[in-house]
Amino acid sequence: MLARLSEILSVLALVGFAVATLWLMARPRARMAALMPAPRMLTLVAAATAVWCAALALAGPGSSQALVVQGLRDLAMLGWLGATFWSPAAPMTRPLRLIVRMLATICALTLVLGAVAHWQSAALAATWTAPMLTLASMLVATGGLLIVDSGVRHAGAALRMPVMAVAGGFAMLWAYEVNVQLIGALTGKTASTLIALLPAVVLLTLPTYVVAAMDVGRERMRLSRTAATRTLILIGGAAYLIVIGLTGAIARLVGGDYAAFAQGASLVVALGAGGLLIVSARVRAWLSVMISKHFFEHRYDYRAEWMRFTATLAQGGDVEDGDGRNLHRRVAKAMAELTGSPGALLMLPGAAGAFRVAEHWHWPVDAEAEDATLSVRSAFMLQETRHIVDLDAERRSGQGGPESRDLAIPAWLIADQRAWVIVPILHFQKMIAVAILQRPPVSRALDWEDLDVLRIAGQQAASYLAESQSQEALSEARRFDEFNRRFAFIMHDIKNLASQIGLLARNAERHADNPEFRADMTQTLKVSAGRLSDLLVRLAPRERGAAAEPSKLLIEPILGEIADEMRARRTLFVGCQTGLLAWADAASVRQIVQHLVTNAIDASAPDTPVQLVAVAEHGRVRIDVIDQGCGMTRSFIREELFKPFVSTKDGGFGLGAFEALQVAQAMGGTIEVDSEPGKGSSFTVWLPLADARADSGGEPMMKKVVAK
C-alpha cells in the first residue's frame, strides 16, 4: 500500500514539475529577469527535478537509479543558489567557493560514474554503488544546507520573499534526506517509510517555483524575536536529542557498559546548564547578549521595546514600585529596562540650576548621594552637545582627561562604579532631566544602536516629563486664577459694604440724635464687620478655610436677618412657608439672597416695595426676590446678565449675578429671571428641598414679616 502511494506521488510530482518547467519557459524573459537574478537556472532546476521524479516513479525512492539522477538535480540546485545569492559585485568568499566546487564535483562524479555503472550492468551496479551513492547524497545534502544558510544571510533584504522560499524548499528537501540517512545510520535499519514519503516532500516544494515567478511577495516577512527564540530552543532540544542518540550509538559500537554512563553524563550536564540559567541572572544576561549579537541583525526588537517603554511611561499604577503614579520613577524604570540595566537614577534641575537626584529605581541612595549634584557647567555642556556619556570611557580616559574636563562630570559619579551611562533628556533643545543608568550584569561597550535607542527614548521620556510640568504649571495658574476670581467677587461685596457704610454715614449726619437710629447703626456696623470677616475667610486658601458642607437649613431665619440688615435702606415684605428646610449652605444662601435684594433695592424707586417670598414647590425650595424697578430686556438677560464684568450700574464690577449663579449651581440649584423693561424684575432661586413632605397636603402656611 505504501509503495503504491509513493508511486502515485512520484507521478504527480513528475507531472507537476514538467508543467512548471513548461510554464517557466513560456514566461516573458524580461519579466522573469525583473523578478529574480537567475530565471533560466530556476527553469533548469525544475526540469532536473522532473527528470529525478521520473526516476522515482520508475525505480522507486531510495533506489540506486534515483540516487544517480539525484546528482543532476543537486547540481542544478547548487548552480541556482550560486547565481541567485551571489553576483560579480558581491562575489562568494573563497572558502565557500571551494565548498561549492567540491559539492559540484561530487554531484558530477555521482552522475557520470553511476550512469556508466548502470549502463554496463544494472543489477551489479545496484549492489556495489548503493553505499557510495548514499554517502555522496548525504555529503551533498549537508553541504547544500550550508550553502543555503550562507546565501540567505548574504542576500539579506535584497531578494523577494518568494525567491527566498525556493531556497527554503531546497533546504527542506536536503534536511529531509539528511535525517533519513541519519536515522538509518543510528538504527542500523533503512528508514523505508520516510524514503517512500520522499515524493510528498518534493510536491511540497513545487508551489515555491510558481510563486517565485509571479509578481507577488515583494515585501519581506520576518519572524518575531519570540518566534525566533522559540525556534532556537526547539533546534537546541533537537540537537541535544541527536547528540544523545549519537553518543548511545557510539557506545554500542565501542562495546562495554558505556551507554548508560554517556546518557547519565549528558543528563547531568543538561540539568546543570538548565539550573545555571534559572539561578544566575548574569548567565541569563550573557546568553541574551550572545543570542542578540549572533542570531539577529539588530540588538533590539524595536517594536517590542518601544511598546514596553511606552506602556511603562503611561501606566497608572505599579505594585512593584509602590507608587506607579510617580512619573519620575517610571521614567527611570523605562530607561533602565530598555538597556537591561538593573537600576537608574533620575536627576531634575533645582532652583539654582544644578541637577539633583529626584527619584531612583532599584538603586539604593544614601544621604550623601541625595545631596550630590550635577553642576550647572556640566548640565550646560550636556545640553549643548547632547552627548550620551559612557562613564567607563570617561574612567579610561584617565582621571581628568580632556573629554572629562570638557563635560565636567562630577567626581562622585566617576567614583561610583555602578554608574554606567549618563543620558540627557532634552525637550526642544532644553535639558529637563538627566538619567543615570546602572551597569548591566554583563558589561559591554555602547555601540551605535545603544546610542540611537537611548537618544530617542530620552526624547519620548522628555515629552512625558514636559507634559507633567505643563500640567503642574497649569494647575498653579488655575490656583492663581481661582484666587483672582475670589478676590474679584470679594471686591464686589466690599463695594456693596462700602456703599452701605457710606449711606449709614450720610444718615448719621441727619439722625445722630435719634436713639433708634443709633441702635440700628450699631447693629448695621456689627453685621458689616461680620461680613468683612467672612470675606477674609473666603479670600484665604481653600486648604486653610473650612469647606462649605450642605446640610438641612431653615430658610425663615435667614430671610429675617437679611430684612433686618436692609432695614436702613428699604422695608422688605417677607413671606416664608413655616418650617421650610433646604439642603444648602447657610453662608452661600445668605450671599445669594443679599445680592439679589441689594440689586432689587438699587433698581427700584425709594417708595416702591421689594418682596422676598419663599415656598416649597415641585420638591424644590423656591425663593423669589421681586421688585418694581426699571426691569431688563430679554436680550440682556439672555446674553449679558450672568456674564462676568458686564454691569448696568455706574462703577459696577458685573460679578454679582455671575457669582450668585455659580454659588447656586454649586449647591445643586439655579436662578431664573423674569423681567420686562419698566415693569420690574423677579429673580427666582431654586434649591434642593431637605424634606419633600413639606410640600404635601393643604395650603402652605405663610408667615409675613414687615421690617420697620
PDB file of C-alpha atoms in Angstrom, residues 296-397:
ATOM      1  CA  PHE A 296      19.743  38.784  14.990  1.00  0.00           C
ATOM      2  CA  GLU A 297      20.523  41.616  12.651  1.00  0.00           C
ATOM      3  CA  HIS A 298      19.815  44.240  15.349  1.00  0.00           C
ATOM      4  CA  ARG A 299      20.411  44.218  19.076  1.00  0.00           C
ATOM      5  CA  TYR A 300      16.901  45.478  19.884  1.00  0.00           C
ATOM      6  CA  ASP A 301      13.462  44.315  18.871  1.00  0.00           C
ATOM      7  CA  TYR A 302      12.399  47.918  18.314  1.00  0.00           C
ATOM      8  CA  ARG A 303       8.664  47.298  18.128  1.00  0.00           C
ATOM      9  CA  ALA A 304       8.514  45.242  21.327  1.00  0.00           C
ATOM     10  CA  GLU A 305      10.916  47.512  23.209  1.00  0.00           C
ATOM     11  CA  TRP A 306       9.039  50.645  22.182  1.00  0.00           C
ATOM     12  CA  MET A 307       5.681  49.197  23.214  1.00  0.00           C
ATOM     13  CA  ARG A 308       7.087  48.184  26.602  1.00  0.00           C
ATOM     14  CA  PHE A 309       8.785  51.568  27.045  1.00  0.00           C
ATOM     15  CA  THR A 310       5.598  53.483  26.253  1.00  0.00           C
ATOM     16  CA  ALA A 311       3.497  51.190  28.453  1.00  0.00           C
ATOM     17  CA  THR A 312       5.850  51.776  31.399  1.00  0.00           C
ATOM     18  CA  LEU A 313       5.654  55.541  30.991  1.00  0.00           C
ATOM     19  CA  ALA A 314       1.876  55.551  30.615  1.00  0.00           C
ATOM     20  CA  GLN A 315       0.892  53.070  33.342  1.00  0.00           C
ATOM     21  CA  GLY A 316      -1.188  54.402  36.201  1.00  0.00           C
ATOM     22  CA  GLY A 317      -0.061  52.069  38.955  1.00  0.00           C
ATOM     23  CA  ASP A 318       2.666  49.555  39.760  1.00  0.00           C
ATOM     24  CA  VAL A 319       2.633  47.295  42.777  1.00  0.00           C
ATOM     25  CA  GLU A 320       6.314  46.517  42.449  1.00  0.00           C
ATOM     26  CA  ASP A 321       7.384  50.138  42.565  1.00  0.00           C
ATOM     27  CA  GLY A 322       4.986  51.039  45.327  1.00  0.00           C
ATOM     28  CA  ASP A 323       3.668  54.137  43.569  1.00  0.00           C
ATOM     29  CA  GLY A 324       3.091  53.792  39.840  1.00  0.00           C
ATOM     30  CA  ARG A 325       1.671  57.320  39.781  1.00  0.00           C
ATOM     31  CA  ASN A 326       5.202  58.657  40.271  1.00  0.00           C
ATOM     32  CA  LEU A 327       6.140  59.653  36.721  1.00  0.00           C
ATOM     33  CA  HIS A 328       9.780  60.284  37.634  1.00  0.00           C
ATOM     34  CA  ARG A 329      10.199  56.732  38.886  1.00  0.00           C
ATOM     35  CA  ARG A 330       8.500  55.346  35.800  1.00  0.00           C
ATOM     36  CA  VAL A 331      10.888  57.290  33.564  1.00  0.00           C
ATOM     37  CA  ALA A 332      13.885  55.884  35.455  1.00  0.00           C
ATOM     38  CA  LYS A 333      12.448  52.371  35.215  1.00  0.00           C
ATOM     39  CA  ALA A 334      11.669  52.622  31.488  1.00  0.00           C
ATOM     40  CA  MET A 335      15.155  53.926  30.625  1.00  0.00           C
ATOM     41  CA  ALA A 336      16.797  51.169  32.678  1.00  0.00           C
ATOM     42  CA  GLU A 337      14.731  48.303  31.282  1.00  0.00           C
ATOM     43  CA  LEU A 338      15.475  49.446  27.740  1.00  0.00           C
ATOM     44  CA  THR A 339      19.178  48.581  28.092  1.00  0.00           C
ATOM     45  CA  GLY A 340      18.881  45.787  30.645  1.00  0.00           C
ATOM     46  CA  SER A 341      20.199  47.969  33.487  1.00  0.00           C
ATOM     47  CA  PRO A 342      19.228  46.776  36.970  1.00  0.00           C
ATOM     48  CA  GLY A 343      18.676  50.321  38.291  1.00  0.00           C
ATOM     49  CA  ALA A 344      18.595  54.005  37.419  1.00  0.00           C
ATOM     50  CA  LEU A 345      18.668  57.496  38.884  1.00  0.00           C
ATOM     51  CA  LEU A 346      16.704  60.489  37.628  1.00  0.00           C
ATOM     52  CA  MET A 347      18.070  63.974  38.283  1.00  0.00           C
ATOM     53  CA  LEU A 348      15.964  67.116  37.950  1.00  0.00           C
ATOM     54  CA  PRO A 349      17.026  70.780  37.955  1.00  0.00           C
ATOM     55  CA  GLY A 350      16.993  72.626  41.253  1.00  0.00           C
ATOM     56  CA  ALA A 351      16.242  76.264  41.928  1.00  0.00           C
ATOM     57  CA  ALA A 352      19.887  77.276  41.344  1.00  0.00           C
ATOM     58  CA  GLY A 353      20.160  75.388  38.032  1.00  0.00           C
ATOM     59  CA  ALA A 354      22.190  72.395  39.253  1.00  0.00           C
ATOM     60  CA  PHE A 355      20.621  68.936  38.866  1.00  0.00           C
ATOM     61  CA  ARG A 356      19.871  66.834  41.965  1.00  0.00           C
ATOM     62  CA  VAL A 357      18.738  63.238  42.427  1.00  0.00           C
ATOM     63  CA  ALA A 358      14.940  63.419  42.434  1.00  0.00           C
ATOM     64  CA  GLU A 359      14.000  59.750  42.049  1.00  0.00           C
ATOM     65  CA  HIS A 360      15.629  56.320  41.848  1.00  0.00           C
ATOM     66  CA  TRP A 361      14.572  52.851  40.714  1.00  0.00           C
ATOM     67  CA  HIS A 362      16.250  49.787  42.273  1.00  0.00           C
ATOM     68  CA  TRP A 363      19.285  51.925  43.129  1.00  0.00           C
ATOM     69  CA  PRO A 364      19.707  52.480  46.877  1.00  0.00           C
ATOM     70  CA  VAL A 365      20.619  56.116  47.525  1.00  0.00           C
ATOM     71  CA  ASP A 366      22.229  57.217  50.795  1.00  0.00           C
ATOM     72  CA  ALA A 367      22.071  60.699  52.305  1.00  0.00           C
ATOM     73  CA  GLU A 368      25.358  61.710  50.676  1.00  0.00           C
ATOM     74  CA  ALA A 369      24.123  60.699  47.217  1.00  0.00           C
ATOM     75  CA  GLU A 370      20.878  62.602  47.737  1.00  0.00           C
ATOM     76  CA  ASP A 371      22.909  65.777  48.275  1.00  0.00           C
ATOM     77  CA  ALA A 372      25.112  65.095  45.224  1.00  0.00           C
ATOM     78  CA  THR A 373      24.594  67.400  42.262  1.00  0.00           C
ATOM     79  CA  LEU A 374      25.393  67.743  38.601  1.00  0.00           C
ATOM     80  CA  SER A 375      26.926  71.189  38.271  1.00  0.00           C
ATOM     81  CA  VAL A 376      25.495  73.977  36.122  1.00  0.00           C
ATOM     82  CA  ARG A 377      28.562  73.786  33.868  1.00  0.00           C
ATOM     83  CA  SER A 378      28.145  70.058  33.310  1.00  0.00           C
ATOM     84  CA  ALA A 379      24.406  70.480  32.672  1.00  0.00           C
ATOM     85  CA  PHE A 380      25.155  73.249  30.184  1.00  0.00           C
ATOM     86  CA  MET A 381      27.706  71.093  28.334  1.00  0.00           C
ATOM     87  CA  LEU A 382      25.370  68.078  28.175  1.00  0.00           C
ATOM     88  CA  GLN A 383      22.568  70.279  26.878  1.00  0.00           C
ATOM     89  CA  GLU A 384      24.738  71.888  24.219  1.00  0.00           C
ATOM     90  CA  THR A 385      26.480  68.719  22.994  1.00  0.00           C
ATOM     91  CA  ARG A 386      23.537  66.282  23.589  1.00  0.00           C
ATOM     92  CA  HIS A 387      26.269  63.815  24.420  1.00  0.00           C
ATOM     93  CA  ILE A 388      25.332  60.414  25.893  1.00  0.00           C
ATOM     94  CA  VAL A 389      28.226  59.790  28.248  1.00  0.00           C
ATOM     95  CA  ASP A 390      29.819  56.360  28.571  1.00  0.00           C
ATOM     96  CA  LEU A 391      31.255  56.606  32.085  1.00  0.00           C
ATOM     97  CA  ASP A 392      33.573  53.637  31.508  1.00  0.00           C
ATOM     98  CA  ALA A 393      35.170  55.562  28.640  1.00  0.00           C
ATOM     99  CA  GLU A 394      35.433  58.592  30.922  1.00  0.00           C
ATOM    100  CA  ARG A 395      37.202  56.491  33.530  1.00  0.00           C
ATOM    101  CA  ARG A 396      39.555  55.007  30.931  1.00  0.00           C
ATOM    102  CA  SER A 397      40.360  58.454  29.575  1.00  0.00           C
TER     103      SER A 397
END
